[in-house]
Coordinates of C-alpha atoms in Angstrom, one line a residue:
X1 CA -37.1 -107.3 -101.9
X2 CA -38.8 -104.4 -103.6
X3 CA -38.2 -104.6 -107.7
X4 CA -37.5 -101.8 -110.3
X5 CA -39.0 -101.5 -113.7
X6 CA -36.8 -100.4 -116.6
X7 CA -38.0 -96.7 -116.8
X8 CA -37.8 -96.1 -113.1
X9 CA -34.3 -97.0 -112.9
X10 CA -33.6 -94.4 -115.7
X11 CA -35.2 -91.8 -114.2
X12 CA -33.7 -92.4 -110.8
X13 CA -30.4 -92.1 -112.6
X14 CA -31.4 -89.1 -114.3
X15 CA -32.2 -87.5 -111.1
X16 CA -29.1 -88.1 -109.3
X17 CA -27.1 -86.8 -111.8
X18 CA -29.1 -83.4 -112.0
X19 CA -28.7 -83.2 -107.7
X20 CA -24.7 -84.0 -108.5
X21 CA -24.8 -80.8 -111.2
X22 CA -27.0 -79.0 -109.0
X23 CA -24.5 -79.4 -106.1
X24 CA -20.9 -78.3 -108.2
X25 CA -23.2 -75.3 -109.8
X26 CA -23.7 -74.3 -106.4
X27 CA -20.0 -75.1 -105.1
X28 CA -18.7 -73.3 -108.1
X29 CA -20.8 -69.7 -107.5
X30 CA -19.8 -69.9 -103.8
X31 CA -15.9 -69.8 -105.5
X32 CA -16.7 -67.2 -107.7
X33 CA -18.3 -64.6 -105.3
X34 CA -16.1 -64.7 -102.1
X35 CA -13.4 -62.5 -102.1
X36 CA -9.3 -63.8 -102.2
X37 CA -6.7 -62.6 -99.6
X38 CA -3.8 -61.0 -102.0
X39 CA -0.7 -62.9 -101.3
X40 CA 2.0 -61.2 -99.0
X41 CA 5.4 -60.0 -100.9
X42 CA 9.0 -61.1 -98.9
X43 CA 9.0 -57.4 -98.1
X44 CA 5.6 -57.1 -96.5
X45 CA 6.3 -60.4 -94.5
X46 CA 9.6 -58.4 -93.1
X47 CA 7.9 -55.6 -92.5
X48 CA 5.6 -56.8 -90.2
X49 CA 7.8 -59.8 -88.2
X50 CA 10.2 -56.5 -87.4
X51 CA 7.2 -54.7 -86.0
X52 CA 5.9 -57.8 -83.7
X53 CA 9.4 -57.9 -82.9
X54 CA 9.4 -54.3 -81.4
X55 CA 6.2 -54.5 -80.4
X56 CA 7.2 -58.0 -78.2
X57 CA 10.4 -56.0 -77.1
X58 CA 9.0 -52.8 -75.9
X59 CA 6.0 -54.6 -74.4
X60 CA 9.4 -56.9 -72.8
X61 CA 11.1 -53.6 -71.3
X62 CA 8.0 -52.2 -70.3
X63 CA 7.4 -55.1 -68.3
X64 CA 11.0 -55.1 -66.8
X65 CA 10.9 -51.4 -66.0
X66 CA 7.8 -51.7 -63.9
X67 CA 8.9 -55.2 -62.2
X68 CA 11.9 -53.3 -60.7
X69 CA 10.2 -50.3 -60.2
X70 CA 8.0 -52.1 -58.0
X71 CA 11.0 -54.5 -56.5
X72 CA 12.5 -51.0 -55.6
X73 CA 9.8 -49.3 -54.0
X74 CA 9.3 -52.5 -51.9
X75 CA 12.7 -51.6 -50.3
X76 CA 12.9 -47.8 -50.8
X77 CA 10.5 -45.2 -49.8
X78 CA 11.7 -42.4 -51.5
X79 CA 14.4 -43.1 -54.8
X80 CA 16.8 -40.4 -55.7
X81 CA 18.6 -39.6 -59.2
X82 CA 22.2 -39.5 -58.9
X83 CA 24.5 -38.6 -61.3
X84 CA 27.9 -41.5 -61.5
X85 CA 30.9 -40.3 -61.6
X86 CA 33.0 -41.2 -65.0
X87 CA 35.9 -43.2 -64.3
X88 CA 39.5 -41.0 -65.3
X89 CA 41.4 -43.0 -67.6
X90 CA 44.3 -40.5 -66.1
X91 CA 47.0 -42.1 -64.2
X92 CA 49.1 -40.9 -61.6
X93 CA 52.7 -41.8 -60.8
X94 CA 52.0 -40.9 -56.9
X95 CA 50.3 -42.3 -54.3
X96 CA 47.5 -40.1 -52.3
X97 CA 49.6 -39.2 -49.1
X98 CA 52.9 -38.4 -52.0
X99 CA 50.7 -36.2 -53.3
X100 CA 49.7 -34.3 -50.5
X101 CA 53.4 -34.1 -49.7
X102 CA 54.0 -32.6 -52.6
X103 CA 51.1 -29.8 -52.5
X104 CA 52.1 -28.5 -49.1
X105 CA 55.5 -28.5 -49.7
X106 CA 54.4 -26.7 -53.4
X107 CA 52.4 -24.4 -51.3
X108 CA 55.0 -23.3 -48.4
X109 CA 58.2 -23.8 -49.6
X110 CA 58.9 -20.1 -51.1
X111 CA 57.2 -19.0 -47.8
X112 CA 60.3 -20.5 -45.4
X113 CA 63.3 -18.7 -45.3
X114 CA 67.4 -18.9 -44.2
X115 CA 68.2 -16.8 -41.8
X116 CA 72.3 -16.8 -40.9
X117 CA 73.5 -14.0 -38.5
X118 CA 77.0 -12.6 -37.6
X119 CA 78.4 -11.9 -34.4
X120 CA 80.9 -9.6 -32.4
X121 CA 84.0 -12.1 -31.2
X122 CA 87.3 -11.0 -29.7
X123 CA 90.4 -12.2 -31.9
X124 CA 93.9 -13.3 -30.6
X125 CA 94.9 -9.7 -29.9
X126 CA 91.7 -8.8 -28.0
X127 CA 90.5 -7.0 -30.6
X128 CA 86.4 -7.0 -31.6
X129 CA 85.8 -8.8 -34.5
X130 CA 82.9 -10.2 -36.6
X131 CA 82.3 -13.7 -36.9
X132 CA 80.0 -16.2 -38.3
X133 CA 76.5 -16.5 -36.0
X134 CA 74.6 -19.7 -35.8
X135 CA 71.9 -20.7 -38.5
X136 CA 68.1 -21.0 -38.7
X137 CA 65.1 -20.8 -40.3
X138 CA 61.8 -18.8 -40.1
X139 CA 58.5 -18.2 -42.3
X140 CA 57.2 -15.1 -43.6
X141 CA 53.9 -14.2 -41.9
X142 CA 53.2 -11.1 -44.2
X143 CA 53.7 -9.8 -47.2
X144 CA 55.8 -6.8 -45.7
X145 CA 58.5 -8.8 -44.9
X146 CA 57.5 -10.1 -41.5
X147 CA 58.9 -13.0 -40.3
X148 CA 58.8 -15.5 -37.4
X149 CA 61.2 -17.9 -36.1
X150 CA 63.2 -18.1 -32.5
X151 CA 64.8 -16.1 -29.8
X152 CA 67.8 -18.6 -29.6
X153 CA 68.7 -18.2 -33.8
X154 CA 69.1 -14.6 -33.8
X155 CA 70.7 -14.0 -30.1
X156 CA 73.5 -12.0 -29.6
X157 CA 73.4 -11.4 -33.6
X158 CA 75.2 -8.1 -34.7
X159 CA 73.4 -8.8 -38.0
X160 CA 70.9 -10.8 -39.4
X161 CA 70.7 -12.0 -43.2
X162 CA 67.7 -13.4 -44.6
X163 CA 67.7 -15.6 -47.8
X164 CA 64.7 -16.3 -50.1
X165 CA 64.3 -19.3 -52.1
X166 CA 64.9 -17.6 -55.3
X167 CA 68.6 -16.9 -54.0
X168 CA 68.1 -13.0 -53.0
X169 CA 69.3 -11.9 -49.8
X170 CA 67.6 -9.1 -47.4
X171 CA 69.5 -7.9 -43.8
X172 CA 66.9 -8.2 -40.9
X173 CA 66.3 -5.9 -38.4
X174 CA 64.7 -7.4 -34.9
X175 CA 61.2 -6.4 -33.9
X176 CA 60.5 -8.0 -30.8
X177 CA 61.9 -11.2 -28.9
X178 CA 59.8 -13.0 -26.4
X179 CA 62.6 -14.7 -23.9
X180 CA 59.4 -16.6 -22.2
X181 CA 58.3 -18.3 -25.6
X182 CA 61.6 -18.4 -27.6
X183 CA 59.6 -16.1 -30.1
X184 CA 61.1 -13.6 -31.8
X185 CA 60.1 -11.1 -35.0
X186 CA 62.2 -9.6 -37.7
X187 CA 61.3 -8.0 -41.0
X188 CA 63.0 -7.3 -44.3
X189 CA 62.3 -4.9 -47.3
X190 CA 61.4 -6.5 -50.3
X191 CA 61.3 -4.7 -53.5
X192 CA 58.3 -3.0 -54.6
X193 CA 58.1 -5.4 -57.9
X194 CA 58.7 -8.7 -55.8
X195 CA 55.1 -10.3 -53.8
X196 CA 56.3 -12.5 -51.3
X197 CA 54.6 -15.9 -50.3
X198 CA 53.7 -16.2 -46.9
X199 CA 52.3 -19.1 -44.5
X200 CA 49.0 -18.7 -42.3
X201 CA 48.5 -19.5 -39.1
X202 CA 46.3 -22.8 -38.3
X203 CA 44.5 -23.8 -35.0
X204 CA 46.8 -26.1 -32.6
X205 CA 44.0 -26.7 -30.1
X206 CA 42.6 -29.4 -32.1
X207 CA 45.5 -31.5 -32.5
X208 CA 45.4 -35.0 -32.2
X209 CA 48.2 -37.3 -30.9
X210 CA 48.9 -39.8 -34.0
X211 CA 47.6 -36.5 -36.5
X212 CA 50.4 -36.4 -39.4
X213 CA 52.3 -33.1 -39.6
X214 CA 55.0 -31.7 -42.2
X215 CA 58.0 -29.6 -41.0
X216 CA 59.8 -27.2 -43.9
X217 CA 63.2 -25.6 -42.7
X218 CA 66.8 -25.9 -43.2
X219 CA 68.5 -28.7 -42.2
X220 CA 72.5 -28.3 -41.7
X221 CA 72.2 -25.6 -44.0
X222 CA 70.3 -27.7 -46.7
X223 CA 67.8 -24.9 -48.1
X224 CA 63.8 -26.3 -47.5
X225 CA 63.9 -30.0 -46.5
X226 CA 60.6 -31.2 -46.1
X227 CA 60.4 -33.7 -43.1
X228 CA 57.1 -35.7 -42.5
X229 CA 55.2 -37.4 -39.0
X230 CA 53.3 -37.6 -36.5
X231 CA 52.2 -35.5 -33.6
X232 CA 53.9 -37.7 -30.6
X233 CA 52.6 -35.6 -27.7
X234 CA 50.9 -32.3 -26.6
X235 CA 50.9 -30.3 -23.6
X236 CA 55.3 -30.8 -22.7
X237 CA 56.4 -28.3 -20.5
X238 CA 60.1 -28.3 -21.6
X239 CA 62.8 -26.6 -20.3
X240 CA 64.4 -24.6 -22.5
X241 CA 67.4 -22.8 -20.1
X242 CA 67.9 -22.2 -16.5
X243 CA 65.1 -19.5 -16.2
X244 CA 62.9 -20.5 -19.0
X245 CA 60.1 -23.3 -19.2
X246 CA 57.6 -23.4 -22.4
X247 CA 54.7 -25.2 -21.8
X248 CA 51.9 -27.0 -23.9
X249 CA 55.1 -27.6 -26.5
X250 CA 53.7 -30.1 -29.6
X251 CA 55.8 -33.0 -29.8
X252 CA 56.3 -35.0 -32.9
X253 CA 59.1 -37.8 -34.7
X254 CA 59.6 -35.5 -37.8
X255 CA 63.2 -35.6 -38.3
X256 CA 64.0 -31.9 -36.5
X257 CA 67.7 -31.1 -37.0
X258 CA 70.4 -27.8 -36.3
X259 CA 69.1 -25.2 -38.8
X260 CA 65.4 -26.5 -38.7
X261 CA 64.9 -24.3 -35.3
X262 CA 62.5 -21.2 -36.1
X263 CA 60.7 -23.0 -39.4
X264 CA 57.3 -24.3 -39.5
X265 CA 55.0 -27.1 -38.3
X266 CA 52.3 -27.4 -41.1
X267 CA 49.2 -29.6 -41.0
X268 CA 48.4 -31.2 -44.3
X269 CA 46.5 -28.1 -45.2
X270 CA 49.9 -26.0 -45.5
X271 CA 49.1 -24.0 -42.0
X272 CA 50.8 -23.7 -39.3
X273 CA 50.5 -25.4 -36.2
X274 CA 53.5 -24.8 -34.6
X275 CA 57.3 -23.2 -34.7
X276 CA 59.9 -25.9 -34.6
X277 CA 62.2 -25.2 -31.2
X278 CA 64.2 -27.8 -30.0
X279 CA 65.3 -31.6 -30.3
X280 CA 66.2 -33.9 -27.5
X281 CA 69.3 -36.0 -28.6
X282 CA 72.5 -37.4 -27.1
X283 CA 74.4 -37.0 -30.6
X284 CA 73.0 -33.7 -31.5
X285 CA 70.9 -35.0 -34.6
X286 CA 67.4 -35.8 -34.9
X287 CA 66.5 -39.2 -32.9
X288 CA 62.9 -38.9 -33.3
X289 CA 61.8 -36.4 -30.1
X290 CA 61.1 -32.8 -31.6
X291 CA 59.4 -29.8 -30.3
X292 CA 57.1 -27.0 -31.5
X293 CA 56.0 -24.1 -29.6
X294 CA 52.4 -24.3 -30.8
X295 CA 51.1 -21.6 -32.5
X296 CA 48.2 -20.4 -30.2
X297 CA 51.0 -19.3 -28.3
X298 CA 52.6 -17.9 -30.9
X299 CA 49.8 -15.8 -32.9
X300 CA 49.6 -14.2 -29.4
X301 CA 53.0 -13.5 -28.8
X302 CA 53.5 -12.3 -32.4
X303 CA 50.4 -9.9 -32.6
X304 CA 52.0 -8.0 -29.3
X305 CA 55.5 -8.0 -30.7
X306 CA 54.4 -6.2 -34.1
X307 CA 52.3 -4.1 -32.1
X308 CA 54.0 -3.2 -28.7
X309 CA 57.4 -4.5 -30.1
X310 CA 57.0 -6.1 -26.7
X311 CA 54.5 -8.7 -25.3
X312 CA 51.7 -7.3 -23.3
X313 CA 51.9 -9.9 -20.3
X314 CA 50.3 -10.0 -17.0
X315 CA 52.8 -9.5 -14.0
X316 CA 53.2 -10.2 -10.1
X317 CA 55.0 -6.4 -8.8
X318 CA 57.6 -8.4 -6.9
X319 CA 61.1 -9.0 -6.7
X320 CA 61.0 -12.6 -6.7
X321 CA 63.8 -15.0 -5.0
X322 CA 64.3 -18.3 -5.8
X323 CA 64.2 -20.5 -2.6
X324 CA 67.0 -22.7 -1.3
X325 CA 68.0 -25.0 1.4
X326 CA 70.4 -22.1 2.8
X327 CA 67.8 -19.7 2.8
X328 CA 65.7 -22.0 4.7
X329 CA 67.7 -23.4 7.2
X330 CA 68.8 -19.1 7.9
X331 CA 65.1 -18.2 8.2
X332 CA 64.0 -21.7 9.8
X333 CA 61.3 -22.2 7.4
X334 CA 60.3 -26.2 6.8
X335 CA 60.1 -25.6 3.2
X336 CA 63.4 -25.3 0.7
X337 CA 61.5 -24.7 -2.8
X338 CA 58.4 -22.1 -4.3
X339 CA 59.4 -18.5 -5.0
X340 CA 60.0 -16.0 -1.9
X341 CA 58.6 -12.3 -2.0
X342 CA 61.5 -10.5 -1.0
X343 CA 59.5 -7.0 -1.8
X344 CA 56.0 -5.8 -3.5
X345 CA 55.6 -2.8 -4.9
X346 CA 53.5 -0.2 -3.5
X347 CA 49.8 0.7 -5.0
X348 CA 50.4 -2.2 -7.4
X349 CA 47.0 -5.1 -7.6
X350 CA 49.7 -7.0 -6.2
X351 CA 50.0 -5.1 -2.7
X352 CA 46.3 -4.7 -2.9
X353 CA 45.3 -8.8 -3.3
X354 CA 47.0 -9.3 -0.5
X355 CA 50.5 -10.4 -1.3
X356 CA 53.3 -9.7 1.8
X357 CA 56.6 -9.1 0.7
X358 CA 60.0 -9.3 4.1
X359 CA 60.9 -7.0 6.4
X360 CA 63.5 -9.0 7.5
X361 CA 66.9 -7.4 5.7
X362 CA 69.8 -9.3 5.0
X363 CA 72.7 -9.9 2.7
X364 CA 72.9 -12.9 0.4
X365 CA 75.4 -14.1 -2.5
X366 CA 79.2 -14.1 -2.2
X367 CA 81.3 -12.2 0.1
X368 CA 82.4 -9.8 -3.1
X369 CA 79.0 -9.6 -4.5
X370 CA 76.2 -9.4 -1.9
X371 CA 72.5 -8.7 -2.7
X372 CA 70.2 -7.4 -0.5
X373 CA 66.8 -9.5 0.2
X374 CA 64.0 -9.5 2.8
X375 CA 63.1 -12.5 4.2
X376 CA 60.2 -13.2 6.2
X377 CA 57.3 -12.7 3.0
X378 CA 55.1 -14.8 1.8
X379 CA 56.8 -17.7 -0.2
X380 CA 54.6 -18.6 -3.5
X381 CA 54.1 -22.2 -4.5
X382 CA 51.5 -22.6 -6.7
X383 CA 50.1 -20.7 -9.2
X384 CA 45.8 -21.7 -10.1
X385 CA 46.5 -25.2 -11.3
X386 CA 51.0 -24.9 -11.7
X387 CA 52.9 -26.1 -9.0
X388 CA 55.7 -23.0 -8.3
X389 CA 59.1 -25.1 -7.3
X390 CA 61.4 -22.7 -9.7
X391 CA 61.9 -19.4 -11.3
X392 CA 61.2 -21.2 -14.3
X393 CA 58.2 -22.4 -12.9
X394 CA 56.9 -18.6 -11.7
X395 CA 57.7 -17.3 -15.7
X396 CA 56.2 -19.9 -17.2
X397 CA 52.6 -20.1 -15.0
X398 CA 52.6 -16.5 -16.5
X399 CA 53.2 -16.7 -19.4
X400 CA 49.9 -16.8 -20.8
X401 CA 48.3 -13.8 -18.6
X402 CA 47.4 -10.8 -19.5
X403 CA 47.0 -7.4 -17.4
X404 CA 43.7 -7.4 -15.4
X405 CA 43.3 -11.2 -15.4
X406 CA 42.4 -12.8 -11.5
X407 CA 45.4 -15.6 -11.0
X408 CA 45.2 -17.8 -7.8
X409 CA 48.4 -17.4 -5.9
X410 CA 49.0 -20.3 -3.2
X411 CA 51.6 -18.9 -0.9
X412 CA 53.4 -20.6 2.4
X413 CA 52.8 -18.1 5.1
X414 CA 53.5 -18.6 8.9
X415 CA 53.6 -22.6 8.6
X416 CA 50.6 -22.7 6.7
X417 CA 49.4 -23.0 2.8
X418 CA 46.9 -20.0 1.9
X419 CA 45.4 -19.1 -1.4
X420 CA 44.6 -15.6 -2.7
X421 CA 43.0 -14.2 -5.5
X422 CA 45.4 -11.5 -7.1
X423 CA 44.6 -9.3 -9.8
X424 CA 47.9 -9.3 -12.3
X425 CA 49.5 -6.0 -13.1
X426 CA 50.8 -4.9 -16.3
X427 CA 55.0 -4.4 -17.1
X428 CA 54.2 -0.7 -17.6
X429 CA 54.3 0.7 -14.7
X430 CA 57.1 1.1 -12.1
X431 CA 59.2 -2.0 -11.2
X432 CA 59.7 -3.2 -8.5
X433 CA 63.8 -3.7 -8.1
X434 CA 64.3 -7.3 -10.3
X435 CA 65.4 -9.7 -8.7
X436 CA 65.5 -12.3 -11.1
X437 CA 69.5 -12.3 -11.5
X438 CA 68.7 -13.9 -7.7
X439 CA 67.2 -17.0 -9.2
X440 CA 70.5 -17.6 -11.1
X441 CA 72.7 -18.0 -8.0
X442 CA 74.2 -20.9 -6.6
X443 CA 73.8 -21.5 -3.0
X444 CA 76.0 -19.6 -0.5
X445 CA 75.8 -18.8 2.8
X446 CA 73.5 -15.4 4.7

C-alpha cells in the first residue's frame, strides 16, 4: 500500500477540483455558442401537418392514377374518352311502344280521310233516285288534294264526299280506278289558305312476318281509329270477285273493319306499307285475318292513274275464253281448265311470238244470247311461274307487266304442253273483240 503525505493530498485535491471547473467552463461555452432552434407557434405546426397531408394525398392519387392506368392498358390497347350520358330526372306516363303509338298516329291522323258516296237507286214508283253509297276511307298522297283508297268504296258512286279531320267537307271527282288492284284515285280542291297533311309511301318489300304495323281509317263510321299488329303473312293471292285475284296481298291481325277499306297500313315510321282491302269473317267484323294491297303495287298503279288516268299494263291481243268441261268434251280436248284463245289480233307481239288463236267457229251461251268463239287455238295454262286455271288467274299473272316486257306463255296445243316467249303488247292499240264477259258464263251447251 503506497502512503500520502499531508501536502500531497492537498494538492491532489486542489487539482481535481481545477479539472472539475475546467470541464463546466468548457460545457458552459459549448451552451453559449451553438445556436437554438426557435420554437414552432400552433399556427406554424398547422401549417405544415396540412401540407404533409396534401403532399401524402396527391403523392396517394398519383399513385392510384398510374396503378389503373397501368391495370387498363394491361387489358386495353387503345382507351377512348367517352362522354356519359346524364340520367333525365323526367318521367313519362307511357311506355316506349305507347309512345310510338302515339307519334304515328300524331303524325298521320290529319292525313286519313272519310270518304261517303251517294248513289242512283230506283224508288217504289220506278223513279231514279239518290241514295246513301257505302263508306270508306282513304289518305291524301299530295298536297293537291290527291287521294288513294279503293275501287270497291267509290263504285257505282254518283258522288263522292270527302271529309277532313277538321270537319270540312270537299266533293271528289274520280281520276282513275284500277279494277285489277282495287286501286282507285280521286282528288279534292282545298282552299288556297288551307296545307293539307299527307302520308308517304314506305317500302313493302322488306316486310317481315311478326313486323308490327299500325292501320288509321274509319271504322263503322268512327272518324280515325288507330288499330295496332302484326304482319301475319305476305305474298296471299286473294280473290277479290269472280274475275279479279290480287296477289302478294300483306296480311295482318290489326282489327280491319267496314269503313277501314281504302285507309292506310303504316309501319312504325308513319309510311305506308300497304292499303287496307278486305277482311275475311263469318260475322262481318274483324276476326283477326286482314288484307293490304301492298304498296309497291300501289305506287305503281297510282303514278299511271295520275298520269295516264289509266294504268299502263302489258297485254296478251286476245279474246280470251274461260275453259270448261262443256267446251271440252265439244272440242274433245283432255283438258277442262287454262284460258282458250278464241282469236289474236293481227300484227300484234302477240301474233308475232307465236300465239294461235281457232278457226273452228261456233256458237256458245244460251239459246237467246249466243256468242260466237273459235275453238281449236292454243289453250294457255301457265304464265312464267303462275299457274293459268281461271280468268282471274290470266288478269292477275299480268298484272304487274308492262308493254314490251318478254312473258313465258305455256300453252296446251295438239295434246302437248309448249312454252313460248311472247313479247306483251300495250292496251293502246286496236282490241281485239273482248271476250272477257265469256269468262262470266255458266256452263251451257255448243
Amino acid at each position: 500500500m503506497k502512503l500520502y503525505s499531508r501536502s500531497q493530498l492537498i494538492k491532489s485535491t486542489l487539482a481535481g477540483v481545477a479539472a472539475g471547473v475546467v470541464i463546466a467552463l468548457l460545457g458552459a461555452a459549448y451552451l453559449t455558442f451553438t445556436p437554438k432552434s426557435e420554437p414552432e407557434d400552433s399556427e406554424s405546426k398547422a401549417e405544415s401537418i396540412s401540407e404533409v397531408k396534401e403532399s401524402s394525398s396527391e403523392k396517394l392519387e398519383i399513385s392510384k392514377v398510374e396503378s389503373s392506368a397501368v391495370q387498363a392498358d394491361s387489358y386495353y390497347p387503345i382507351i377512348e374518352e367517352k362522354s356519359v350520358p346524364v340520367a333525365s330526372n323526367s318521367y313519362s306516363p307511357y311506355t316506349q311502344d305507347e309512345q310510338q303509338n302515339i307519334s304515328v298516329y300524331e303524325k298521320c291522323n290529319e292525313a286519313v280521310v272519310n270518304i261517303t258516296t251517294q248513289v242512283m237507286g230506283i224508288n217504289w214508283f220506278l223513279e231514279p233516285v239518290v241514295q246513301e253509297g257505302g263508306s270508306g276511307s282513304g289518305s291524301i298522297i299530295d298536297k293537291r288534294g290527291y287521294v288513294v283508297t279503293n275501287v270497291h268504296v267509290i263504285s257505282n258512286a254518283s258522288k263522292i264526299n270527302i271529309s277532313l279531320y277538321d270537319g270540312s267537307s270537299y266533293e271528289g271527282t274520280v281520276i282513275g280506278k284500277d279494277v285489277e288492284s282495287d286501286i282507285a284515285v280521286i282528288k279534292f280542291n282545298p282552299p288556297d289558305n288551307v296545307t293539307l297533311k299527307t302520308i308517304d309511301f314506305g317500302n313493302s318489300n322488306n316486310l317481315k312476318v311478326g313486323q308490327k304495323v299500325i292501320a288509321i281509317g274509319n271504322p263503322f263510321a268512327l272518324e280515325r281509329t288507330m288499330t295496332t299488329g302484326i304482319i301475319s303473312g305476305l305474298g296471299r293471292p286473294i280473290q277479290e270477285s269472280t274475275n279479279v285475284i290480287i296477289r302478294n296481298m300483306i296480311q295482318t291481325d290489326a282489327a280491319i273493319n267496314p269503313g277501314n277499306s281504302g285507309g292506310p297500313l303504316l309501319d312504325t315510321t308513319g309510311k305506308m306499307v300497304g292499303i287496307n282491302t278486305m277482311i275475311i269473317s263469318n260475322s262481318g267484323s274483324s276476326a283477326g285475318i286482314g288484307f293490304a294491297v301492298p304498296v309497291s303495287t300501289a305506287r305503281r298503279v297510282v303514278d299511271d292513274l295520275i298520269k295516264y288516268r289509266k294504268v299502263n299494263r302489258g297485254v296478251l291481243k286476245i279474246a280470251p275464253v274461260q275453259m270448261t268441261s262443256s267446251i271440252a268434251r265439244y272440242a274433245g280436248l283432255s283438258i277442262n281448265y287454262g284460258i282458250l284463245v278464241s282469236e289474236v289480233e293481227r300484227g300484234s307481239s302477240t301474233e308475232k311470238s307465236g300465239i294461235l288463236g281457232g278457226t273452228e267457229q261456233v256458237q256458245y251461251g244460251s239459246r237467246f244470247n249466243p256468242t260466237t268463239i273459235y275453238l281449236g287455238g292454243d289453250i294457255i295454262t301457265g304464265i312464267d311461274n303462275i299457274t293459268v286455271r281461271t280468268y282471274a288467274d290470266y288478269t292477275s299473272a299480268l298484272e304487274s307487266k308492262r308493254p314490251g316486257d318478254t312473258v313465258t306463255v305455256t300453252v296446251f296445243r295438239e295434246g302437248e304442253f309448249k312454252k313460248l316467249k311472247v313479247t306483251l303488247d300495250g292496251k293502246d292499240s286496236t282490241q281485239t273483240r273482248s271476250s272477257a264477259s265469256l269468262s262470266d258464263m255458266q256452263e251451257s251447251s255448243l
